[in-house]
Amino acid sequence: MAVCTVYTTQSLNSTFTSSTTKSHLGFHQKHHHHHHQQLVLFSSNGKKWWSSKRDDQSSVANRYVITCSAGGQQTVVIGLAADSGCGKSTFMRRLTSVFGGAAEPPKGGNPDSNTLISDTTTVICLDDYHSLDRTGRKEKGVTALDPRANDFDLMYEQVKALKNGVAVDKPIYNHVTGLLDPPELIKPPKILVIEGLHPMYDSRVRDLLDFSIYLDISNEVKFAWKIQRDMAERGHSLESIKASIEARKPDFDAYIDPQKQYADAVIEVLPTKLIPDDNEGKVLRVRLIMKEGVEFFDPVYLFDEGSTISWIPCGRKLTCSYPGIKFSYGPEIYYGNEVSVLEMDGQFDRLDELIYVESHLSNLSTNFYGEVTQQMLKHADFPGSNNGTGFFQTIVGLKIRDLFEQISASKAKAPVEAAKA
């Protein structure tokens, strides 16, 4: 269903709403004659594509203007920059869980589709906008990180269309074969998440984002994780793992890393400081960097907003096992932007630790006491459920839910206020 609001141009007070069915142009014609004045329909790019002429000359003053949107709301677009691991990422599963409903691949579609769809959310993988397939990249000597291997014009056009409530035929990059498969139809969801290497690289795409997140895994942790995974699962040697990380680094530093300056929230994953010379990547220090002054986003704080706090929750009320838990919070400058940073070092071993910490944080955007803890328990089997990665990912999920609700409420108010003007 598309909801169209009809305004007469001489006064915006006489509005009425008409529901129409969708056509390939955007909307099917429905003839609403109101005092036999002329009705003019504009498509989303502002071109006139239908009008009901009166028998006599119609004056401009007697025209209606119709604005339409899918289901009466605009799609909210979230960008998530992460280095590989599209859709399957834990972060994505946590996000969609907070919004309600499990995210599944499109039913009856390409089994190798990268897209995930839940009740409210569609997650598209930006790898689908590769302009070069695996062989093409090899021939040209470019990596997937290189903007030349990606079609930013198409990415922009399609994200813009979905944001405006128009379905698109999106390409599919097949990670199994390394080829570009025939496209799949993506309908505009309530929340669209674009996840991948370049969500904030192109300024046109960046301007479409209602909120953006950058997942910043430090080199030390990336290395430790890759060793654990590749040596355990794939029998790689330490040398080959080092070489593959080094090979990616120049492109990563040139095209991916600089995007974090544009992010509204950055989750930075670093080695712990609680264990001297630790390099196992098992105990982590995680920083949630939240940009100040972002519309519909109130940074989380610890105890006293804007102060600098160092907090060890372990003590008389809370017994922690080695190496303990340490929090800190305070204002900082990040790439020239004012930010608030909440940091957690260490890990949760028990439920009471989690609820104790949650109860001391403010501005969490939870719907009820203990919701962060409940979400963490629900996915206790996900990686990061006992440390700051899972904790802060869950908090960002709640923030995005809050942002979505606020944007929806403000959009609902806008036509009413325009009508009153």
GROMACS .gro file of C-alpha atoms in nm:
model
  421
    1MET     CA    1   0.000   0.000   0.000
    2ALA     CA    2   0.113   0.350  -0.074
    3VAL     CA    3  -0.035   0.636   0.119
    4CYS     CA    4  -0.075   0.960  -0.071
    5THR     CA    5  -0.154   1.293   0.083
    6VAL     CA    6  -0.325   1.539  -0.148
    7TYR     CA    7  -0.279   1.914  -0.104
    8THR     CA    8  -0.449   2.192  -0.298
    9THR     CA    9  -0.186   2.445  -0.392
   10GLN     CA   10  -0.396   2.743  -0.291
   11SER     CA   11  -0.420   2.619   0.065
   12LEU     CA   12  -0.267   2.329   0.248
   13ASN     CA   13  -0.560   2.316   0.490
   14SER     CA   14  -0.788   2.107   0.270
   15THR     CA   15  -0.595   1.781   0.274
   16PHE     CA   16  -0.738   1.439   0.217
   17THR     CA   17  -0.567   1.103   0.199
   18SER     CA   18  -0.611   0.851  -0.076
   19SER     CA   19  -0.477   0.495  -0.079
   20THR     CA   20  -0.358   0.364  -0.412
   21THR     CA   21  -0.203   0.046  -0.541
   22LYS     CA   22   0.151   0.051  -0.673
   23SER     CA   23   0.243   0.052  -1.042
   24HIS     CA   24   0.580   0.044  -1.215
   25LEU     CA   25   0.569   0.425  -1.230
   26GLY     CA   26   0.534   0.440  -0.860
   27PHE     CA   27   0.160   0.463  -0.832
   28HIS     CA   28  -0.155   0.361  -1.022
   29GLN     CA   29  -0.388   0.638  -1.125
   30LYS     CA   30  -0.694   0.689  -0.912
   31HIS     CA   31  -0.932   0.960  -1.022
   32HIS     CA   32  -1.045   1.177  -0.731
   33HIS     CA   33  -1.251   1.467  -0.864
   34HIS     CA   34  -1.308   1.723  -0.596
   35HIS     CA   35  -1.529   2.012  -0.713
   36HIS     CA   36  -1.412   1.922  -1.069
   37GLN     CA   37  -1.077   2.086  -1.017
   38GLN     CA   38  -0.766   1.952  -1.187
   39LEU     CA   39  -0.577   1.675  -1.012
   40VAL     CA   40  -0.205   1.656  -1.092
   41LEU     CA   41   0.010   1.359  -0.994
   42PHE     CA   42   0.387   1.389  -0.975
   43SER     CA   43   0.626   1.095  -0.968
   44SER     CA   44   0.903   1.089  -0.708
   45ASN     CA   45   1.141   1.282  -0.934
   46GLY     CA   46   0.887   1.565  -0.963
   47LYS     CA   47   0.780   1.497  -1.322
   48LYS     CA   48   0.409   1.529  -1.393
   49TRP     CA   49   0.281   1.195  -1.519
   50TRP     CA   50  -0.097   1.217  -1.492
   51SER     CA   51  -0.363   1.481  -1.457
   52SER     CA   52  -0.744   1.497  -1.479
   53LYS     CA   53  -0.826   1.794  -1.699
   54ARG     CA   54  -1.143   1.995  -1.645
   55ASP     CA   55  -1.355   2.069  -1.948
   56ASP     CA   56  -1.277   2.438  -1.927
   57GLN     CA   57  -0.936   2.599  -1.870
   58SER     CA   58  -0.805   2.508  -1.525
   59SER     CA   59  -0.626   2.777  -1.334
   60VAL     CA   60  -0.303   2.695  -1.150
   61ALA     CA   61  -0.475   2.792  -0.827
   62ASN     CA   62  -0.708   2.494  -0.858
   63ARG     CA   63  -0.440   2.226  -0.864
   64TYR     CA   64  -0.372   1.954  -0.617
   65VAL     CA   65  -0.024   1.828  -0.534
   66ILE     CA   66   0.007   1.471  -0.414
   67THR     CA   67   0.297   1.343  -0.208
   68CYS     CA   68   0.323   0.968  -0.166
   69SER     CA   69   0.529   0.732   0.045
   70ALA     CA   70   0.527   0.359   0.103
   71GLY     CA   71   0.296   0.276   0.389
   72GLY     CA   72   0.301   0.635   0.509
   73GLN     CA   73   0.662   0.620   0.624
   74GLN     CA   74   1.009   0.657   0.485
   75THR     CA   75   1.260   0.377   0.523
   76VAL     CA   76   1.520   0.450   0.790
   77VAL     CA   77   1.869   0.367   0.659
   78ILE     CA   78   2.151   0.245   0.884
   79GLY     CA   79   2.509   0.202   0.763
   80LEU     CA   80   2.738  -0.053   0.925
   81ALA     CA   81   3.102  -0.056   0.820
   82ALA     CA   82   3.273  -0.382   0.904
   83ASP     CA   83   3.578  -0.555   0.761
   84SER     CA   84   3.431  -0.869   0.596
   85GLY     CA   85   3.168  -1.111   0.721
   86CYS     CA   86   2.849  -0.974   0.564
   87GLY     CA   87   2.508  -1.045   0.714
   88LYS     CA   88   2.635  -1.349   0.901
   89SER     CA   89   2.795  -1.112   1.150
   90THR     CA   90   2.702  -1.137   1.516
   91PHE     CA   91   2.640  -0.762   1.523
   92MET     CA   92   2.372  -0.799   1.255
   93ARG     CA   93   2.199  -1.080   1.442
   94ARG     CA   94   2.200  -0.874   1.761
   95LEU     CA   95   2.057  -0.571   1.582
   96THR     CA   96   1.772  -0.754   1.412
   97SER     CA   97   1.695  -0.934   1.738
   98VAL     CA   98   1.648  -0.601   1.920
   99PHE     CA   99   1.407  -0.490   1.644
  100GLY     CA  100   1.211  -0.816   1.683
  101GLY     CA  101   1.205  -1.132   1.474
  102ALA     CA  102   1.486  -1.345   1.337
  103ALA     CA  103   1.645  -1.238   1.010
  104GLU     CA  104   1.625  -1.499   0.731
  105PRO     CA  105   1.746  -1.512   0.370
  106PRO     CA  106   1.474  -1.420   0.113
  107LYS     CA  107   1.225  -1.708   0.084
  108GLY     CA  108   1.235  -1.895  -0.245
  109GLY     CA  109   1.524  -1.684  -0.371
  110ASN     CA  110   1.886  -1.753  -0.460
  111PRO     CA  111   2.024  -1.981  -0.185
  112ASP     CA  112   2.352  -1.785  -0.205
  113SER     CA  113   2.179  -1.447  -0.152
  114ASN     CA  114   2.357  -1.226   0.103
  115THR     CA  115   2.035  -1.050   0.203
  116LEU     CA  116   1.864  -1.101   0.539
  117ILE     CA  117   1.500  -1.010   0.598
  118SER     CA  118   1.305  -0.989   0.925
  119ASP     CA  119   0.966  -0.837   1.016
  120THR     CA  120   1.098  -0.481   1.021
  121THR     CA  121   1.449  -0.499   0.884
  122THR     CA  122   1.626  -0.582   0.560
  123VAL     CA  123   2.004  -0.618   0.567
  124ILE     CA  124   2.181  -0.584   0.235
  125CYS     CA  125   2.546  -0.671   0.188
  126LEU     CA  126   2.739  -0.407  -0.003
  127ASP     CA  127   2.951  -0.680  -0.166
  128ASP     CA  128   2.651  -0.708  -0.400
  129TYR     CA  129   2.768  -0.383  -0.557
  130HIS     CA  130   3.101  -0.529  -0.669
  131SER     CA  131   3.143  -0.423  -1.031
  132LEU     CA  132   3.419  -0.678  -1.081
  133ASP     CA  133   3.382  -1.045  -0.996
  134ARG     CA  134   3.663  -1.249  -0.841
  135THR     CA  135   3.831  -1.318  -1.177
  136GLY     CA  136   3.789  -0.956  -1.289
  137ARG     CA  137   3.959  -0.834  -0.972
  138LYS     CA  138   4.249  -1.076  -1.023
  139GLU     CA  139   4.293  -0.962  -1.385
  140LYS     CA  140   4.291  -0.593  -1.293
  141GLY     CA  141   4.503  -0.651  -0.982
  142VAL     CA  142   4.257  -0.484  -0.743
  143THR     CA  143   4.107  -0.611  -0.417
  144ALA     CA  144   3.739  -0.592  -0.313
  145LEU     CA  145   3.846  -0.309  -0.080
  146ASP     CA  146   3.937  -0.093  -0.380
  147PRO     CA  147   3.658   0.147  -0.481
  148ARG     CA  148   3.734   0.065  -0.848
  149ALA     CA  149   3.595  -0.285  -0.786
  150ASN     CA  150   3.259  -0.142  -0.672
  151ASP     CA  151   2.968   0.037  -0.838
  152PHE     CA  152   2.890   0.337  -0.614
  153ASP     CA  153   2.649   0.496  -0.866
  154LEU     CA  154   2.423   0.192  -0.851
  155MET     CA  155   2.461   0.165  -0.472
  156TYR     CA  156   2.352   0.528  -0.436
  157GLU     CA  157   2.058   0.496  -0.681
  158GLN     CA  158   1.923   0.183  -0.514
  159VAL     CA  159   1.965   0.291  -0.151
  160LYS     CA  160   1.799   0.622  -0.244
  161ALA     CA  161   1.509   0.440  -0.415
  162LEU     CA  162   1.454   0.210  -0.114
  163LYS     CA  163   1.467   0.507   0.123
  164ASN     CA  164   1.193   0.670  -0.088
  165GLY     CA  165   0.976   0.360  -0.075
  166VAL     CA  166   1.056   0.218  -0.420
  167ALA     CA  167   1.150  -0.149  -0.471
  168VAL     CA  168   1.472  -0.229  -0.660
  169ASP     CA  169   1.633  -0.519  -0.846
  170LYS     CA  170   1.960  -0.553  -0.658
  171PRO     CA  171   2.255  -0.751  -0.795
  172ILE     CA  172   2.386  -1.052  -0.603
  173TYR     CA  173   2.755  -1.118  -0.554
  174ASN     CA  174   2.793  -1.490  -0.500
  175HIS     CA  175   3.059  -1.548  -0.231
  176VAL     CA  176   3.071  -1.920  -0.314
  177THR     CA  177   3.145  -1.890  -0.687
  178GLY     CA  178   3.289  -1.537  -0.687
  179LEU     CA  179   3.051  -1.446  -0.973
  180LEU     CA  180   2.772  -1.187  -1.008
  181ASP     CA  181   2.436  -1.369  -1.008
  182PRO     CA  182   2.104  -1.245  -1.155
  183PRO     CA  183   1.943  -0.972  -0.940
  184GLU     CA  184   1.683  -1.015  -0.665
  185LEU     CA  185   1.383  -0.791  -0.587
  186ILE     CA  186   1.425  -0.591  -0.264
  187LYS     CA  187   1.116  -0.421  -0.125
  188PRO     CA  188   1.148  -0.114   0.099
  189PRO     CA  189   1.152  -0.222   0.466
  190LYS     CA  190   1.094  -0.009   0.775
  191ILE     CA  191   1.466  -0.030   0.853
  192LEU     CA  192   1.729  -0.088   0.585
  193VAL     CA  193   2.078  -0.182   0.705
  194ILE     CA  194   2.357  -0.156   0.451
  195GLU     CA  195   2.651  -0.358   0.575
  196GLY     CA  196   2.994  -0.399   0.426
  197LEU     CA  197   3.324  -0.235   0.345
  198HIS     CA  198   3.209   0.100   0.203
  199PRO     CA  199   2.882   0.230   0.354
  200MET     CA  200   3.034   0.574   0.426
  201TYR     CA  201   3.289   0.593   0.145
  202ASP     CA  202   3.073   0.775  -0.111
  203SER     CA  203   2.941   1.109   0.015
  204ARG     CA  204   2.607   1.062  -0.171
  205VAL     CA  205   2.541   0.730   0.004
  206ARG     CA  206   2.664   0.876   0.333
  207ASP     CA  207   2.405   1.155   0.310
  208LEU     CA  208   2.125   0.895   0.285
  209LEU     CA  209   2.221   0.735   0.617
  210ASP     CA  210   2.007   0.814   0.921
  211PHE     CA  211   2.269   0.655   1.147
  212SER     CA  212   2.611   0.501   1.089
  213ILE     CA  213   2.829   0.261   1.283
  214TYR     CA  214   3.191   0.163   1.232
  215LEU     CA  215   3.320  -0.160   1.384
  216ASP     CA  216   3.690  -0.096   1.446
  217ILE     CA  217   3.883  -0.410   1.529
  218SER     CA  218   4.244  -0.324   1.620
  219ASN     CA  219   4.521  -0.500   1.427
  220GLU     CA  220   4.633  -0.695   1.736
  221VAL     CA  221   4.285  -0.835   1.800
  222LYS     CA  222   4.220  -0.898   1.430
  223PHE     CA  223   4.542  -1.097   1.417
  224ALA     CA  224   4.464  -1.295   1.735
  225TRP     CA  225   4.112  -1.381   1.609
  226LYS     CA  226   4.232  -1.478   1.263
  227ILE     CA  227   4.498  -1.707   1.410
  228GLN     CA  228   4.242  -1.881   1.633
  229ARG     CA  229   4.000  -1.927   1.344
  230ASP     CA  230   4.234  -2.009   1.056
  231MET     CA  231   4.473  -2.234   1.242
  232ALA     CA  232   4.189  -2.423   1.410
  233GLU     CA  233   3.953  -2.449   1.111
  234ARG     CA  234   4.170  -2.428   0.805
  235GLY     CA  235   4.514  -2.543   0.910
  236HIS     CA  236   4.689  -2.222   0.796
  237SER     CA  237   5.037  -2.142   0.919
  238LEU     CA  238   5.119  -1.835   1.127
  239GLU     CA  239   5.324  -1.694   0.839
  240SER     CA  240   5.047  -1.722   0.582
  241ILE     CA  241   4.800  -1.553   0.819
  242LYS     CA  242   5.044  -1.266   0.877
  243ALA     CA  243   5.097  -1.234   0.501
  244SER     CA  244   4.724  -1.223   0.422
  245ILE     CA  245   4.665  -0.949   0.682
  246GLU     CA  246   4.962  -0.748   0.555
  247ALA     CA  247   4.845  -0.779   0.193
  248ARG     CA  248   4.507  -0.621   0.281
  249LYS     CA  249   4.650  -0.345   0.496
  250PRO     CA  250   4.737  -0.075   0.237
  251ASP     CA  251   4.388  -0.083   0.080
  252PHE     CA  252   4.224  -0.112   0.419
  253ASP     CA  253   4.411   0.194   0.548
  254ALA     CA  254   4.338   0.391   0.230
  255TYR     CA  255   3.968   0.316   0.173
  256ILE     CA  256   3.806   0.152   0.476
  257ASP     CA  257   3.965   0.298   0.789
  258PRO     CA  258   3.903   0.669   0.702
  259GLN     CA  259   3.526   0.605   0.707
  260LYS     CA  260   3.525   0.595   1.087
  261GLN     CA  261   3.550   0.975   1.106
  262TYR     CA  262   3.196   0.992   0.960
  263ALA     CA  263   3.041   0.732   1.192
  264ASP     CA  264   2.785   0.834   1.456
  265ALA     CA  265   2.905   0.545   1.672
  266VAL     CA  266   3.233   0.352   1.662
  267ILE     CA  267   3.290   0.026   1.848
  268GLU     CA  268   3.664  -0.005   1.898
  269VAL     CA  269   3.798  -0.348   1.999
  270LEU     CA  270   4.142  -0.347   2.163
  271PRO     CA  271   4.364  -0.580   2.370
  272THR     CA  272   4.298  -0.577   2.744
  273LYS     CA  273   4.506  -0.366   2.981
  274LEU     CA  274   4.406  -0.581   3.279
  275ILE     CA  275   4.651  -0.861   3.193
  276PRO     CA  276   5.011  -0.748   3.131
  277ASP     CA  277   5.140  -0.821   2.777
  278ASP     CA  278   4.825  -1.008   2.680
  279ASN     CA  279   4.797  -1.088   2.311
  280GLU     CA  280   4.553  -1.378   2.303
  281GLY     CA  281   4.257  -1.158   2.212
  282LYS     CA  282   4.036  -1.347   2.457
  283VAL     CA  283   3.996  -1.070   2.715
  284LEU     CA  284   3.909  -0.744   2.539
  285ARG     CA  285   3.895  -0.373   2.605
  286VAL     CA  286   3.609  -0.224   2.407
  287ARG     CA  287   3.535   0.144   2.354
  288LEU     CA  288   3.196   0.276   2.245
  289ILE     CA  289   3.263   0.615   2.083
  290MET     CA  290   2.942   0.817   2.047
  291LYS     CA  291   2.925   1.138   1.846
  292GLU     CA  292   2.759   1.432   2.020
  293GLY     CA  293   2.492   1.644   1.851
  294VAL     CA  294   2.347   1.367   1.630
  295GLU     CA  295   1.972   1.409   1.584
  296PHE     CA  296   1.763   1.141   1.762
  297PHE     CA  297   2.074   0.993   1.931
  298ASP     CA  298   2.150   1.050   2.300
  299PRO     CA  299   2.484   0.900   2.404
  300VAL     CA  300   2.487   0.656   2.695
  301TYR     CA  301   2.668   0.776   3.006
  302LEU     CA  302   2.802   0.647   3.334
  303PHE     CA  303   2.696   0.827   3.656
  304ASP     CA  304   2.735   1.188   3.548
  305GLU     CA  305   2.698   1.305   3.188
  306GLY     CA  306   3.006   1.481   3.052
  307SER     CA  307   3.228   1.402   3.352
  308THR     CA  308   3.532   1.175   3.341
  309ILE     CA  309   3.479   0.857   3.539
  310SER     CA  310   3.684   0.548   3.611
  311TRP     CA  311   3.483   0.270   3.773
  312ILE     CA  312   3.568  -0.078   3.896
  313PRO     CA  313   3.232  -0.241   3.976
  314CYS     CA  314   3.402  -0.536   4.148
  315GLY     CA  315   3.418  -0.505   4.527
  316ARG     CA  316   3.195  -0.557   4.827
  317LYS     CA  317   2.867  -0.571   4.630
  318LEU     CA  318   2.997  -0.756   4.327
  319THR     CA  319   3.251  -1.034   4.326
  320CYS     CA  320   3.438  -1.061   3.993
  321SER     CA  321   3.674  -1.337   3.887
  322TYR     CA  322   4.019  -1.269   3.738
  323PRO     CA  323   4.105  -1.037   3.561
  324GLY     CA  324   3.804  -0.834   3.679
  325ILE     CA  325   3.605  -0.561   3.505
  326LYS     CA  326   3.693  -0.196   3.461
  327PHE     CA  327   3.480   0.080   3.311
  328SER     CA  328   3.565   0.433   3.215
  329TYR     CA  329   3.365   0.715   3.063
  330GLY     CA  330   3.428   1.070   2.952
  331PRO     CA  331   3.426   1.334   2.680
  332GLU     CA  332   3.691   1.320   2.406
  333ILE     CA  333   3.766   1.465   2.063
  334TYR     CA  334   3.765   1.204   1.783
  335TYR     CA  335   3.866   1.318   1.433
  336GLY     CA  336   3.774   1.674   1.526
  337ASN     CA  337   3.428   1.576   1.655
  338GLU     CA  338   3.306   1.597   2.013
  339VAL     CA  339   3.232   1.246   2.138
  340SER     CA  340   3.147   1.063   2.458
  341VAL     CA  341   3.340   0.742   2.514
  342LEU     CA  342   3.228   0.450   2.730
  343GLU     CA  343   3.493   0.184   2.776
  344MET     CA  344   3.475  -0.166   2.919
  345ASP     CA  345   3.779  -0.382   2.988
  346GLY     CA  346   3.739  -0.740   3.108
  347GLN     CA  347   3.450  -0.981   3.094
  348PHE     CA  348   3.126  -1.081   3.259
  349ASP     CA  349   3.126  -1.425   3.414
  350ARG     CA  350   2.784  -1.414   3.571
  351LEU     CA  351   2.443  -1.263   3.518
  352ASP     CA  352   2.453  -1.051   3.835
  353GLU     CA  353   2.761  -0.869   3.703
  354LEU     CA  354   2.578  -0.775   3.386
  355ILE     CA  355   2.262  -0.648   3.557
  356TYR     CA  356   2.473  -0.458   3.811
  357VAL     CA  357   2.661  -0.276   3.535
  358GLU     CA  358   2.343  -0.213   3.334
  359SER     CA  359   2.174  -0.056   3.637
  360HIS     CA  360   2.455   0.203   3.664
  361LEU     CA  361   2.437   0.322   3.302
  362SER     CA  362   2.202   0.601   3.194
  363ASN     CA  363   2.034   0.684   2.859
  364LEU     CA  364   2.022   0.319   2.755
  365SER     CA  365   1.693   0.353   2.559
  366THR     CA  366   1.565   0.028   2.713
  367ASN     CA  367   1.189  -0.032   2.727
  368PHE     CA  368   1.216  -0.196   3.069
  369TYR     CA  369   1.471  -0.252   3.347
  370GLY     CA  370   1.721  -0.521   3.251
  371GLU     CA  371   1.649  -0.526   2.877
  372VAL     CA  372   2.018  -0.518   2.781
  373THR     CA  373   2.083  -0.815   3.010
  374GLN     CA  374   1.781  -0.999   2.869
  375GLN     CA  375   1.904  -0.949   2.510
  376MET     CA  376   2.254  -1.067   2.610
  377LEU     CA  377   2.110  -1.380   2.777
  378LYS     CA  378   1.890  -1.454   2.478
  379HIS     CA  379   2.207  -1.482   2.265
  380ALA     CA  380   2.450  -1.615   2.524
  381ASP     CA  381   2.594  -1.846   2.255
  382PHE     CA  382   2.696  -1.553   2.028
  383PRO     CA  383   3.063  -1.453   2.034
  384GLY     CA  384   3.127  -1.152   2.261
  385SER     CA  385   2.836  -1.224   2.495
  386ASN     CA  386   3.062  -1.205   2.799
  387ASN     CA  387   3.246  -0.882   2.707
  388GLY     CA  388   3.214  -0.528   2.577
  389THR     CA  389   3.162  -0.629   2.212
  390GLY     CA  390   2.827  -0.799   2.274
  391PHE     CA  391   2.733  -0.549   2.544
  392PHE     CA  392   2.795  -0.240   2.329
  393GLN     CA  393   2.647  -0.398   2.015
  394THR     CA  394   2.328  -0.462   2.210
  395ILE     CA  395   2.325  -0.103   2.341
  396VAL     CA  396   2.371   0.033   1.985
  397GLY     CA  397   2.081  -0.189   1.873
  398LEU     CA  398   1.856  -0.033   2.139
  399LYS     CA  399   1.973   0.314   2.031
  400ILE     CA  400   1.881   0.243   1.670
  401ARG     CA  401   1.537   0.116   1.776
  402ASP     CA  402   1.489   0.441   1.966
  403LEU     CA  403   1.614   0.644   1.668
  404PHE     CA  404   1.371   0.461   1.437
  405GLU     CA  405   1.077   0.532   1.670
  406GLN     CA  406   1.171   0.901   1.697
  407ILE     CA  407   1.216   0.941   1.320
  408SER     CA  408   0.881   0.769   1.255
  409ALA     CA  409   0.708   0.995   1.507
  410SER     CA  410   0.863   1.310   1.358
  411LYS     CA  411   0.768   1.201   1.003
  412ALA     CA  412   0.408   1.140   1.116
  413LYS     CA  413   0.397   1.491   1.264
  414ALA     CA  414   0.544   1.668   0.959
  415PRO     CA  415   0.244   1.641   0.717
  416VAL     CA  416   0.006   1.744   0.997
  417GLU     CA  417   0.215   2.053   1.073
  418ALA     CA  418   0.245   2.135   0.701
  419ALA     CA  419  -0.133   2.117   0.676
  420LYS     CA  420  -0.171   2.359   0.967
  421ALA     CA  421   0.080   2.607   0.825
   0.00000   0.00000   0.00000
